Coordinates of C-alpha atoms in Angstrom, one line a residue:
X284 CA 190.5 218.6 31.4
X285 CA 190.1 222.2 31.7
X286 CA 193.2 223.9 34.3
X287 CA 191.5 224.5 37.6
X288 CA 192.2 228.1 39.2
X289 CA 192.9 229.0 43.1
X290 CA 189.5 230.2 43.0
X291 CA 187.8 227.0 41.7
X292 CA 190.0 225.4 44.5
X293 CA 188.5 227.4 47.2
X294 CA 191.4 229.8 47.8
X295 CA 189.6 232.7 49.3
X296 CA 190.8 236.3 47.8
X297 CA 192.7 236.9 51.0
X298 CA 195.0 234.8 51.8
X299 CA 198.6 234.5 53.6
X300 CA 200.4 231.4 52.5
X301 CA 202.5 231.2 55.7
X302 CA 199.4 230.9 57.8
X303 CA 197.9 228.3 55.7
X304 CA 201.0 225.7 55.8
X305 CA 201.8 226.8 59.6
X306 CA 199.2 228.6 61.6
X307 CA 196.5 226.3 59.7
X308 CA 198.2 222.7 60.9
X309 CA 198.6 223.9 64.5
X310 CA 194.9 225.1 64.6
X311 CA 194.1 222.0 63.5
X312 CA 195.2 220.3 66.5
X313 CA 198.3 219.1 65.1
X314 CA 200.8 221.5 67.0
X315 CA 202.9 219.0 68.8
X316 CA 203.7 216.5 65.5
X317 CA 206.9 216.8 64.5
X318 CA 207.3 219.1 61.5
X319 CA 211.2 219.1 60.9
X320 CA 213.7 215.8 61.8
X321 CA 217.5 218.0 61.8
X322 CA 220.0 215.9 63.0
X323 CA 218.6 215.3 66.8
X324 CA 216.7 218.0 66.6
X325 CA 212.6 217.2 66.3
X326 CA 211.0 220.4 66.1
X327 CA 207.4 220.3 66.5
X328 CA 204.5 222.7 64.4
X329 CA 204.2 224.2 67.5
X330 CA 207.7 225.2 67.7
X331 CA 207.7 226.1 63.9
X332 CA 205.1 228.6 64.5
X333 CA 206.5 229.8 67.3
X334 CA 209.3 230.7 65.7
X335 CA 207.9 231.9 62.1
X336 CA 206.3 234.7 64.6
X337 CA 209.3 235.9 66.2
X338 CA 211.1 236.1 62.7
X339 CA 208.5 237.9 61.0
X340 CA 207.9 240.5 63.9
X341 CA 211.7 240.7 64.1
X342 CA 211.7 241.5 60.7
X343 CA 209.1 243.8 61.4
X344 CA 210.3 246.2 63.6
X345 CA 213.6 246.1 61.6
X346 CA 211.6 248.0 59.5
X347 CA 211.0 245.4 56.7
X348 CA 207.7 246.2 54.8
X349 CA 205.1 244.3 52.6
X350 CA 206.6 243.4 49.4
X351 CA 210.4 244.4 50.2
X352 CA 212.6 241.1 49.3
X353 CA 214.4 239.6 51.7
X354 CA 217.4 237.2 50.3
X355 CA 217.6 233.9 52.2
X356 CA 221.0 232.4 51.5
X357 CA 220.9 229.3 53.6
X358 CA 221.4 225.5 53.5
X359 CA 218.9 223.4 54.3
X360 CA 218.0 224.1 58.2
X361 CA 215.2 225.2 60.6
X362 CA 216.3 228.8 60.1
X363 CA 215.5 228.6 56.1
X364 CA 211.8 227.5 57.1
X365 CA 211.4 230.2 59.9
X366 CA 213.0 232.7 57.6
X367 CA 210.8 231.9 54.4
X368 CA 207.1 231.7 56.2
X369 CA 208.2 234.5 58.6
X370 CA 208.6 237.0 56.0
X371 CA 205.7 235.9 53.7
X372 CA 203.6 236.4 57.1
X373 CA 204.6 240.1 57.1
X374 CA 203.9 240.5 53.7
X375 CA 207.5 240.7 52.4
X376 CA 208.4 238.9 49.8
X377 CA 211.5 236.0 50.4
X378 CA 213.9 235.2 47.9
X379 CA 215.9 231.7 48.2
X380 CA 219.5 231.7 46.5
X381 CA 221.4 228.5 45.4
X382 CA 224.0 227.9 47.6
X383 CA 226.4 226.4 45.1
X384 CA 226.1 229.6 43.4
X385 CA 229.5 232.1 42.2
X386 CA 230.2 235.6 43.6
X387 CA 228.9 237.3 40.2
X388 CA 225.5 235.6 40.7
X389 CA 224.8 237.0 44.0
X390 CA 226.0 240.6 42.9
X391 CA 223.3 240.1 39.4
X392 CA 220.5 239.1 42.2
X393 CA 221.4 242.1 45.1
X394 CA 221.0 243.9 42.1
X395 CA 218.3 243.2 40.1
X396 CA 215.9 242.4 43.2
X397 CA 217.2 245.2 45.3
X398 CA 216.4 243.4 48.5
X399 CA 216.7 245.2 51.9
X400 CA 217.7 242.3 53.8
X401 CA 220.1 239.2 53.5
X402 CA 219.5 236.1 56.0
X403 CA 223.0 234.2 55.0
X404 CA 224.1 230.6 56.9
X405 CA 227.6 231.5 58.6
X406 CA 229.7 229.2 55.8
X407 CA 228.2 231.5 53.1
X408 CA 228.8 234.4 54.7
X409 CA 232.3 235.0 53.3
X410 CA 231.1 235.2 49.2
X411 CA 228.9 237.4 50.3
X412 CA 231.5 239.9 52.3
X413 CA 233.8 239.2 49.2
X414 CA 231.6 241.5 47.3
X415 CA 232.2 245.2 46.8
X416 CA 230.4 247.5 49.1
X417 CA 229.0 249.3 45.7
X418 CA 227.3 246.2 45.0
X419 CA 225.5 245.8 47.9
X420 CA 223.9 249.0 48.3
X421 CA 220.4 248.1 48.7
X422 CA 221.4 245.5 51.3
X423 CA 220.1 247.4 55.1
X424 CA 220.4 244.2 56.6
X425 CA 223.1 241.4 56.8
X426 CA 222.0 238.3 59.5
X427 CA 224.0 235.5 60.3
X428 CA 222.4 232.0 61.1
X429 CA 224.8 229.7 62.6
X430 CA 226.2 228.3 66.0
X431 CA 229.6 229.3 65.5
X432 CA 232.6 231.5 66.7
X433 CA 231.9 235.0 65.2
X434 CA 234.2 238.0 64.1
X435 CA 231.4 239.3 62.0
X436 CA 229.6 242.3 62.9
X437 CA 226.5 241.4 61.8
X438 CA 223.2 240.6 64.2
X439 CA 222.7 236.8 64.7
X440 CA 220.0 234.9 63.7
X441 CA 219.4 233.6 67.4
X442 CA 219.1 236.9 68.4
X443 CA 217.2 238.2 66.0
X444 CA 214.6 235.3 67.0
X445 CA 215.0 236.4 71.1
X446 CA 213.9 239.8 69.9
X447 CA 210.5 238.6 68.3
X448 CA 207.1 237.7 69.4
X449 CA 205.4 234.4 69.7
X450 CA 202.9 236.6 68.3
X451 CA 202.5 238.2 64.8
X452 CA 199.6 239.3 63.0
X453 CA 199.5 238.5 59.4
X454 CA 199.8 240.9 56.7
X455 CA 196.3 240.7 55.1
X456 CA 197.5 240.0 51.5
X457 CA 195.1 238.8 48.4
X458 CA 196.0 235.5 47.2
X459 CA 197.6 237.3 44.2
X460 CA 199.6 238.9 45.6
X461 CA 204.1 238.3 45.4
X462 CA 204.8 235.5 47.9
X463 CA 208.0 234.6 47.2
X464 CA 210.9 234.9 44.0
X465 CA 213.0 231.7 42.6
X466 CA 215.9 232.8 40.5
X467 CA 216.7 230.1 37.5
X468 CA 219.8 228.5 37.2
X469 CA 220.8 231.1 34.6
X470 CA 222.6 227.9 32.7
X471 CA 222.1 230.1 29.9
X472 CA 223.0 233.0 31.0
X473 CA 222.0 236.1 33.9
X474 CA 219.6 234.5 36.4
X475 CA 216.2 235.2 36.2
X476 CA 213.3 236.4 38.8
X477 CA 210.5 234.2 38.6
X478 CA 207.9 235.8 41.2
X479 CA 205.3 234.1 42.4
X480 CA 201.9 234.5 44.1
X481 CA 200.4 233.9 47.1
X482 CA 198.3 230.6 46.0
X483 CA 201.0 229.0 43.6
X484 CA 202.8 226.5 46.8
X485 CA 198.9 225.8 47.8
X486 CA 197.8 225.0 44.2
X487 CA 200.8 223.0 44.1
X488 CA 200.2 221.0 47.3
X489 CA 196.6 220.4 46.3
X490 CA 197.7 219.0 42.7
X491 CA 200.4 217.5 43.0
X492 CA 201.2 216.6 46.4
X493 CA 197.5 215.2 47.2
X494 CA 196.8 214.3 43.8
X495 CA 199.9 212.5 42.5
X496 CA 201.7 211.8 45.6
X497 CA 199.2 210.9 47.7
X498 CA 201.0 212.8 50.6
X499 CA 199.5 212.6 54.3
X500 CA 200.1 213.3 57.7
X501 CA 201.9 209.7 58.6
X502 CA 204.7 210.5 55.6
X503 CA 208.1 211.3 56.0
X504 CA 209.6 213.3 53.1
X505 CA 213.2 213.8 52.3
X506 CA 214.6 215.4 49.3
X507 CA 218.0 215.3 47.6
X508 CA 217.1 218.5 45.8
X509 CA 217.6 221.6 48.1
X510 CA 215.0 223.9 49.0
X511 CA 216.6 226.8 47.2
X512 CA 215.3 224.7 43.5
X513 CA 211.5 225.0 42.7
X514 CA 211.6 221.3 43.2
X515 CA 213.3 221.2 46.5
X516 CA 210.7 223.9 48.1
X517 CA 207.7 221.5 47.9
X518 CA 209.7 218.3 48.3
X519 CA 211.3 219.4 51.4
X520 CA 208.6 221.8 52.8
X521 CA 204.8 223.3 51.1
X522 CA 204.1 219.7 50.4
X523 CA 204.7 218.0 54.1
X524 CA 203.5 221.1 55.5
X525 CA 200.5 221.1 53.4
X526 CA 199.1 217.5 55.6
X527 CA 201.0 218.2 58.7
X528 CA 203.6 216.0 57.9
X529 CA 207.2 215.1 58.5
X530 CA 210.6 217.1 56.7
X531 CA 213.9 215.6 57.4
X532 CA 216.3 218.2 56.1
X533 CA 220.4 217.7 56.4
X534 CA 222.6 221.0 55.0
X535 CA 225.3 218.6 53.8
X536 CA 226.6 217.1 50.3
X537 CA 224.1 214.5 48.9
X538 CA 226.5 211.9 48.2
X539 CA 225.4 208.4 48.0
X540 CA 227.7 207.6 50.9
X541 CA 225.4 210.8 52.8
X542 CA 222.2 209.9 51.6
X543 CA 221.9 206.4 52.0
X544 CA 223.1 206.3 55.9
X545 CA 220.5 209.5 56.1
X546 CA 217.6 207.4 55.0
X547 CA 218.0 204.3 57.2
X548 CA 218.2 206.8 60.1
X549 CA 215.2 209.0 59.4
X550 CA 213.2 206.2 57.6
X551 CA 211.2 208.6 55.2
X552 CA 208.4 207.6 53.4
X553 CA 208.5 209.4 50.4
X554 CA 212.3 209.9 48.8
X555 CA 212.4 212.4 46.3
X556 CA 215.6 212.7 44.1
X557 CA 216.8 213.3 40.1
X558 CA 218.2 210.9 37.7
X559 CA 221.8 211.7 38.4
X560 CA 221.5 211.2 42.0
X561 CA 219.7 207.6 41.5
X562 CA 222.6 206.7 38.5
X563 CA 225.2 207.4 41.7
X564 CA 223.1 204.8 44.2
X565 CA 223.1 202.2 42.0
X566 CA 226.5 202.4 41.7
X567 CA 227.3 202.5 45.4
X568 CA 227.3 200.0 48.1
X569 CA 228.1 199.5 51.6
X570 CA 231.9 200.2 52.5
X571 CA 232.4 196.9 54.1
X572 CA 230.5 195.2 51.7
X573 CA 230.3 196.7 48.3
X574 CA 227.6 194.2 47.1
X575 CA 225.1 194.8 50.1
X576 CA 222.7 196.8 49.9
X577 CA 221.3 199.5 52.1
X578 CA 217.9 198.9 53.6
X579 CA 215.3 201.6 52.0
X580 CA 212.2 199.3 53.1
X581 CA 210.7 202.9 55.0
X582 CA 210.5 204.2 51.4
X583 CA 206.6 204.0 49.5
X584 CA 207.5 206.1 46.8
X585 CA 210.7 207.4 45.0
X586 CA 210.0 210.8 43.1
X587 CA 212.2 212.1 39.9
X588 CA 212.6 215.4 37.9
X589 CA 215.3 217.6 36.8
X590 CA 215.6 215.3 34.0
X591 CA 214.2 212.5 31.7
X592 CA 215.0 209.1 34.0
X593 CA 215.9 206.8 31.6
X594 CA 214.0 203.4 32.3
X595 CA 217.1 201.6 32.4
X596 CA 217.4 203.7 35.9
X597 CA 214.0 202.8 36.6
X598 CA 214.0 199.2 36.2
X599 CA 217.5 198.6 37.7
X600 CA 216.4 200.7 40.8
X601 CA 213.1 198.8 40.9
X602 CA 214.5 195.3 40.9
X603 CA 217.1 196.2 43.4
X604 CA 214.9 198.2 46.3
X605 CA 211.6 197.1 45.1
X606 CA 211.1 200.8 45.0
X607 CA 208.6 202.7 42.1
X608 CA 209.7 205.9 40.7
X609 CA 207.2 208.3 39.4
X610 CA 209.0 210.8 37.0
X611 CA 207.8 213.5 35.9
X612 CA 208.7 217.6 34.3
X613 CA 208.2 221.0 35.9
X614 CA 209.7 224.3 36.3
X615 CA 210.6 227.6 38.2
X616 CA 208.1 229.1 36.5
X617 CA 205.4 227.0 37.0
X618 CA 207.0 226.0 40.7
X619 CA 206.6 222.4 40.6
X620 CA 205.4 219.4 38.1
X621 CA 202.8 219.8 35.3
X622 CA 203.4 216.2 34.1
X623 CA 204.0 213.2 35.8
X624 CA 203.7 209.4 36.3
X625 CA 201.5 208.3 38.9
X626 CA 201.8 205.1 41.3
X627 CA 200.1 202.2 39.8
X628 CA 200.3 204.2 36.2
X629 CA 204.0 203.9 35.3
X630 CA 205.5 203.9 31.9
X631 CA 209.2 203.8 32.5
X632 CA 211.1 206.4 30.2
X633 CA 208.3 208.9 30.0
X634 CA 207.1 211.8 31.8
X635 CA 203.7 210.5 32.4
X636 CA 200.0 212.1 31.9
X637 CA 198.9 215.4 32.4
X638 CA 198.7 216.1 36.2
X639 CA 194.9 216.6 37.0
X640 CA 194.1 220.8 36.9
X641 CA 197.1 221.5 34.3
X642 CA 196.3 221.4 30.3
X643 CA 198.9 220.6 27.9
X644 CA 199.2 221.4 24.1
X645 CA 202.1 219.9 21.8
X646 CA 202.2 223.0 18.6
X647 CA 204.6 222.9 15.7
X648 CA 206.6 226.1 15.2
X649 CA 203.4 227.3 13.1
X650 CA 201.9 226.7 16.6
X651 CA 199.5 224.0 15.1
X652 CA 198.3 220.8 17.1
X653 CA 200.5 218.1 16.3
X654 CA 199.3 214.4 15.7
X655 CA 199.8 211.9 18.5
X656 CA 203.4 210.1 18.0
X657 CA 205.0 213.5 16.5
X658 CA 207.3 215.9 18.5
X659 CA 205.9 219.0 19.1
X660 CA 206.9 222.5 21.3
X661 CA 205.3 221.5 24.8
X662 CA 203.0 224.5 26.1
X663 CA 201.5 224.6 29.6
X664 CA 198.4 225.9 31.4
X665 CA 198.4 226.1 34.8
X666 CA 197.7 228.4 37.7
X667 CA 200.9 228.0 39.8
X668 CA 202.9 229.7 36.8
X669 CA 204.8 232.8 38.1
X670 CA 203.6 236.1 37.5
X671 CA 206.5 236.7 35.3
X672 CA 210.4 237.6 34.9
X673 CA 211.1 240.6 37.2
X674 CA 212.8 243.7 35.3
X675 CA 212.6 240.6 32.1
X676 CA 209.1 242.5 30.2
X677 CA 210.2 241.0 26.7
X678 CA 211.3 237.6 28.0
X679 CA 207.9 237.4 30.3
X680 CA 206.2 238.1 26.5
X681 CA 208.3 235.2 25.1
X682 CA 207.6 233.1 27.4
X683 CA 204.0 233.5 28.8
X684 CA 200.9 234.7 26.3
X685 CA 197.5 234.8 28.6
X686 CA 197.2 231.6 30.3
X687 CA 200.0 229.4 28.6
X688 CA 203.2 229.1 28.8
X689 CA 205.8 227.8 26.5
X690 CA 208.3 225.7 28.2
X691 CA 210.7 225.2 25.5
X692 CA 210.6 221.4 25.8
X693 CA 210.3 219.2 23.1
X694 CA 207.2 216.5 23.5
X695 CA 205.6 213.7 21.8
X696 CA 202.3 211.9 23.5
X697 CA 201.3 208.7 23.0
X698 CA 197.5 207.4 22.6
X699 CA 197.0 206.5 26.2
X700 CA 198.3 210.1 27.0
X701 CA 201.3 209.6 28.2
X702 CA 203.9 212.3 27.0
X703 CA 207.6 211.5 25.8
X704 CA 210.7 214.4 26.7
X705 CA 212.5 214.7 22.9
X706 CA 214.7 217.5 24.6
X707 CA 214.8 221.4 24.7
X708 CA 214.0 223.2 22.1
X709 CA 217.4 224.0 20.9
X710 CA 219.2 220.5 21.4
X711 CA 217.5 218.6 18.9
X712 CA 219.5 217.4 16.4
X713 CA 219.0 217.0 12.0
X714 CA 221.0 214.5 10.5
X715 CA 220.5 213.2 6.8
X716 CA 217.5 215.5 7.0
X717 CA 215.8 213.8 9.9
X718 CA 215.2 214.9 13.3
X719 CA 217.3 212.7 16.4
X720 CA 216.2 213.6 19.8
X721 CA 219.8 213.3 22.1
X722 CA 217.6 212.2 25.4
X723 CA 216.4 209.2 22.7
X724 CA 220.0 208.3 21.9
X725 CA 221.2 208.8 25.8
X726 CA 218.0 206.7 27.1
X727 CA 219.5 204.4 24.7
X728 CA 223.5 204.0 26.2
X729 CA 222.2 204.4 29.8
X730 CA 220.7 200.5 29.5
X731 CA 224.5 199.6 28.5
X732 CA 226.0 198.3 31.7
X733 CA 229.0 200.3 31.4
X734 CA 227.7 203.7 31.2
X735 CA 226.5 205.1 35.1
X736 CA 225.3 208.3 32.5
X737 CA 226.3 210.1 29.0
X738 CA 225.2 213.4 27.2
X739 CA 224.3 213.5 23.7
X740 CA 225.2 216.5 21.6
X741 CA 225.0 217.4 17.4
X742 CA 228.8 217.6 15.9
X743 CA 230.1 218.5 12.5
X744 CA 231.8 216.1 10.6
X745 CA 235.1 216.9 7.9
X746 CA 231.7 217.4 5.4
X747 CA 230.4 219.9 8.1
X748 CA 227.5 217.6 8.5
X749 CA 225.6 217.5 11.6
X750 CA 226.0 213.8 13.5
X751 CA 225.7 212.3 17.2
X752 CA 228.5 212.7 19.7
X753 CA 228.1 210.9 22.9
X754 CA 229.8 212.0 25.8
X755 CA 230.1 208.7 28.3
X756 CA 230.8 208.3 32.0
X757 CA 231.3 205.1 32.8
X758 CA 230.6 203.1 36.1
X759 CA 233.5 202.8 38.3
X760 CA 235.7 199.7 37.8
X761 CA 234.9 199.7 33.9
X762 CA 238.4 200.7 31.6
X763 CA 238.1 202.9 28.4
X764 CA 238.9 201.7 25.2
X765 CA 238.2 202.0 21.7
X766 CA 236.5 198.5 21.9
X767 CA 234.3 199.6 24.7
X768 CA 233.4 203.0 22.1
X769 CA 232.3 200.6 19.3
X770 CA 230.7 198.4 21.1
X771 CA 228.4 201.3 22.2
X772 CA 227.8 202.8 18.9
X773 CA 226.5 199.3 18.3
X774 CA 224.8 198.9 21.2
X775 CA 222.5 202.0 19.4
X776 CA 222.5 201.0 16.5
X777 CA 221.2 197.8 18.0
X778 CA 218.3 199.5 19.0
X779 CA 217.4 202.7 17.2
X780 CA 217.9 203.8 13.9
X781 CA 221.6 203.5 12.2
X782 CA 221.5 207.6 11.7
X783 CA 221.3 208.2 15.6
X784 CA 224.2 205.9 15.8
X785 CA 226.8 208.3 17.6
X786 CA 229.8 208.8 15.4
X787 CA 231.8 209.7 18.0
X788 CA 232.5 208.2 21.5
X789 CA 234.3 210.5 24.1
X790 CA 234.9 209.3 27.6
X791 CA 234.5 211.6 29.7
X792 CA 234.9 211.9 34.0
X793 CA 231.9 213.8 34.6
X794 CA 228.8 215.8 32.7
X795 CA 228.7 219.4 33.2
X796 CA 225.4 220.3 34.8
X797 CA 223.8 222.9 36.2
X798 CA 222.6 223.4 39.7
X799 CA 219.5 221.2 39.4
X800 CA 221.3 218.3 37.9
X801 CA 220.3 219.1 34.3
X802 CA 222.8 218.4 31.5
X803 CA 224.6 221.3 30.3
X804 CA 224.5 220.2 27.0
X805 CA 226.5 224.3 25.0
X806 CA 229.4 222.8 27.7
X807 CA 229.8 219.6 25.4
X808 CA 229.5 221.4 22.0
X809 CA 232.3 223.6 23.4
X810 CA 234.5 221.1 24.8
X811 CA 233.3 219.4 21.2
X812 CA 234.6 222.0 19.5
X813 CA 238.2 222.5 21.4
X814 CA 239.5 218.7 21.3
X815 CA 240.0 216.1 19.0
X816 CA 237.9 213.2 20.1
X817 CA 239.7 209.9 21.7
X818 CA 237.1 207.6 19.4
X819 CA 235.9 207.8 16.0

């Protein structure tokens, strides 16, 4: 199937994405549904437009114009939402930060975007103020959002609202025109701009959202994954929006003892996490009864990416809620997933088919067509890709020729089209001159009932030959021991090929990751390369 354009989905030339997932809904006649559950807070669409107006006319008359970037460093709240849509509705462009971020990334992004204005939750506040003044030049604009005692003398959020109107007239903006930036998680190394257009969120919605998920006005969604991530923003807000449905959003740590309370309360519909996160629920049961388990019935659909979900994962989860997860592989730069499982079309351990309006091609490095079954560099086609990397021209060229884009994934499909994640680019893995894929070997472990999850990396032997070095968490209550590390090397060996046996076993308390949950896999080699491992 041929990719499908914003035009060939009836995006007119002009259009403002704020008021097509918020003025749109409430003309519609849906005003008074409830758009955002926030602790007892139901806020209606109503009351989301309402307040999108008053921020972007605030923003306004501040003096914010069309396509000046406005940094939104906030958890997951009301304010984020009113904040995003309000300054896409004047025509500036919004930029979401990770939360979890370090002082050095926010000085790189002030930077390199040059934003005029910062809207900063009152707990973040203080990285930000930690900064040298120099490095925060371009910055006109500091605004608190938060409830609490202030010594800061920056303008409120609250107030900020009070001084905008219910009314504000749209910027009249062509549908490809900058909408909003996502910086990556820089996991190797500087952050990077991805800036995207006016129609990427609504060619998302219409894809994925409608097409994959199904997604109406009855569903409730609720997403582990923050709103700052590419996978977050439609989770949490352009794909409920999109129907007129329901976002239940919570600012604090998604820990299994957070999230699982947080769904029997809000009851959503649709649960969208990444592997990690459903590893840690399986794990975790209710403090006064560790075996019993919490009620997700509210739940249609479970929702995966950030990572391949081993079907171990899947098929434990799926006997113990009755729950199907659809996994699936996106980006930043093409905003949300390309690839996916579908319900009723699930082949645990892959990525699924080719999302409907998306074409896929698997090239060797001679950028040839590679037969089905063989591993090949994954390149995507789509039009929710980002414009490009902002002040990144050679990277952009790297990265994007004409309409594709090269992920730097590693793919196989398989005749009925279903695709199979061999790892990035870089992390696959010779040994005795054949190629081992470390997601292969890790899908592997993650079936041993020991391991909650592991990270598979390439290690030099006393030869300095390249072999397998697992890196193993293990579920709480299970002991280390160099019995438990050789009966996991045989556990492989069991099942796959002797060669992608791990030589070595480490134990290890936790993975490093980065921001989206993704294995940071240059962390192992270098902690690989500093210690002597526990089990050979």
């Amino acid at each position: 199937m041929r990719a499908i354009t914003a035009e060939g989905l009836g995006i007119p030339q002009f259009f403002n994405a704020a008021t097509h997932f918020v003025d749109r809904i409430v003309a519609a006649g849906r005003g008074s549904h409830v758009a955002i559950e926030y602790g007892d807070e139901k806020i209606s669409y109503d009351d989301v437009l309402r307040n999108v107006n008053r921020c972007g006319s605030a923003l306004r008359a501040l003096g914010i114009r069309p396509e000046e970037r406005v940094l939104l460093l906030l958890v997951d709240s009301p304010e984020f939402v009113y904040s995003f849509f309000g300054a896409i509705k004047i025509g500036a462009v919004p930029i979401p930060l990770n939360t979890m971020w370090k002082a050095k990334d926010y000085r790189h992004v002030i930077r390199d975007s040059r934003a005029t204005a910062l809207i900063v939750s009152e707990e973040l506040l203080p990285v930000v103020e930690s900064l040298e003044a120099d490095d925060r030049t371009s910055l006109r604009h500091m605004i608190v959002a938060g409830g609490g005692a202030t010594t800061h003398p920056h303008t409120l959020f609250s107030i900020l609202l009070a001084r905008g109107d219910e009314a504000c007239e749209p910027e009249r903006v062509s549908r490809d025109a900058p909408a909003f930036w996502l910086y990556s998680s820089g996991s190797t190394g500087a952050p990077k701009g991805c800036v995207h257009l006016q129609h990427d969120m609504a060619v998302c919605a219409e894809l994925f959202g409608k097409g994959i998920l199904g997604i109406r006005e009855t569903d409730r969604c609720y997403s582990v994954a923050r709103l700052f991530f590419a996978y977050g923003l439609g989770n949490g807000l352009y794909f409920p929006f999109s129907v007129g449905a329901t976002t239940i959003l919570w600012p604090g740590a998604p820990t299994p003892a957070n999230v699982f309370p947080l769904i029997e309360r809000y009851r959503p519909t649709i649960f969208f996490s990444v592997p990690t996160s459903y590893a840690m629920l399986m794990a975790f049961g209710k403090p006064e009864d560790g075996r019993a388990d919490y009620d997700l019935s509210s739940v249609r659909l479970g929702v995966s990416a950030g990572e391949a979900l081993p079907a171990a994962i899947y098929e434990r989860f799926k006997q113990r809620y009755g729950i199907d997860i659809i996994d699936g592989i996106g980006s930043t730069e093409m905003l949300h997933m390309f690839i996916s499982n579908r319900p009723g079309a699930i082949r645990p351990g892959s990525s699924g088919q080719i999302v409907d309006g998306y074409e896929a091609r698997l090239l060797d490095d001679n950028r040839a067509p590679v037969a089905a079954g063989e591993i090949g560099n994954l390149w995507i086609n789509g039009d929710s890709t980002c414009a490009g990397y902002w002040n990144q021209h050679e990277k952009t060229k790297d990265t994007i020729e004409g309409h594709w884009i090269r992920t730097g994934d590693k793919y196989s499909v398989d005749d009925d089209g279903y695709y199979w994640y061999a790892g990035r680019s870089d992390d696959m893995l010779k040994v005795g001159g054949q190629w081992v894929s470390p997601v292969e070997v890790e899908n592997v472990l993650a079936g041993h009932q020991a391991v909650l999850e592991c990270g598979v990396i390439g290690r030099q032997d006393h030869d300095g030959l390249v072999k397998t070095m697992a890196f193993v968490v293990l579920r709480e209550g299970t002991r280390e021991s160099a019995e438990l590390a050789k009966e996991l090397q045989q556990f492989v060996r069991t099942n796959l090929a002797a060669y992608k046996r791990p030589q070595w076993v480490e134990f290890v308390s936790e993975l490093p990751k980065t921001a989206t949950g993704k294995i940071q896999r240059f962390k192992l080699r270098e902690l690989a390369n500093t210690t002597k491992p526990s089990t050979v």
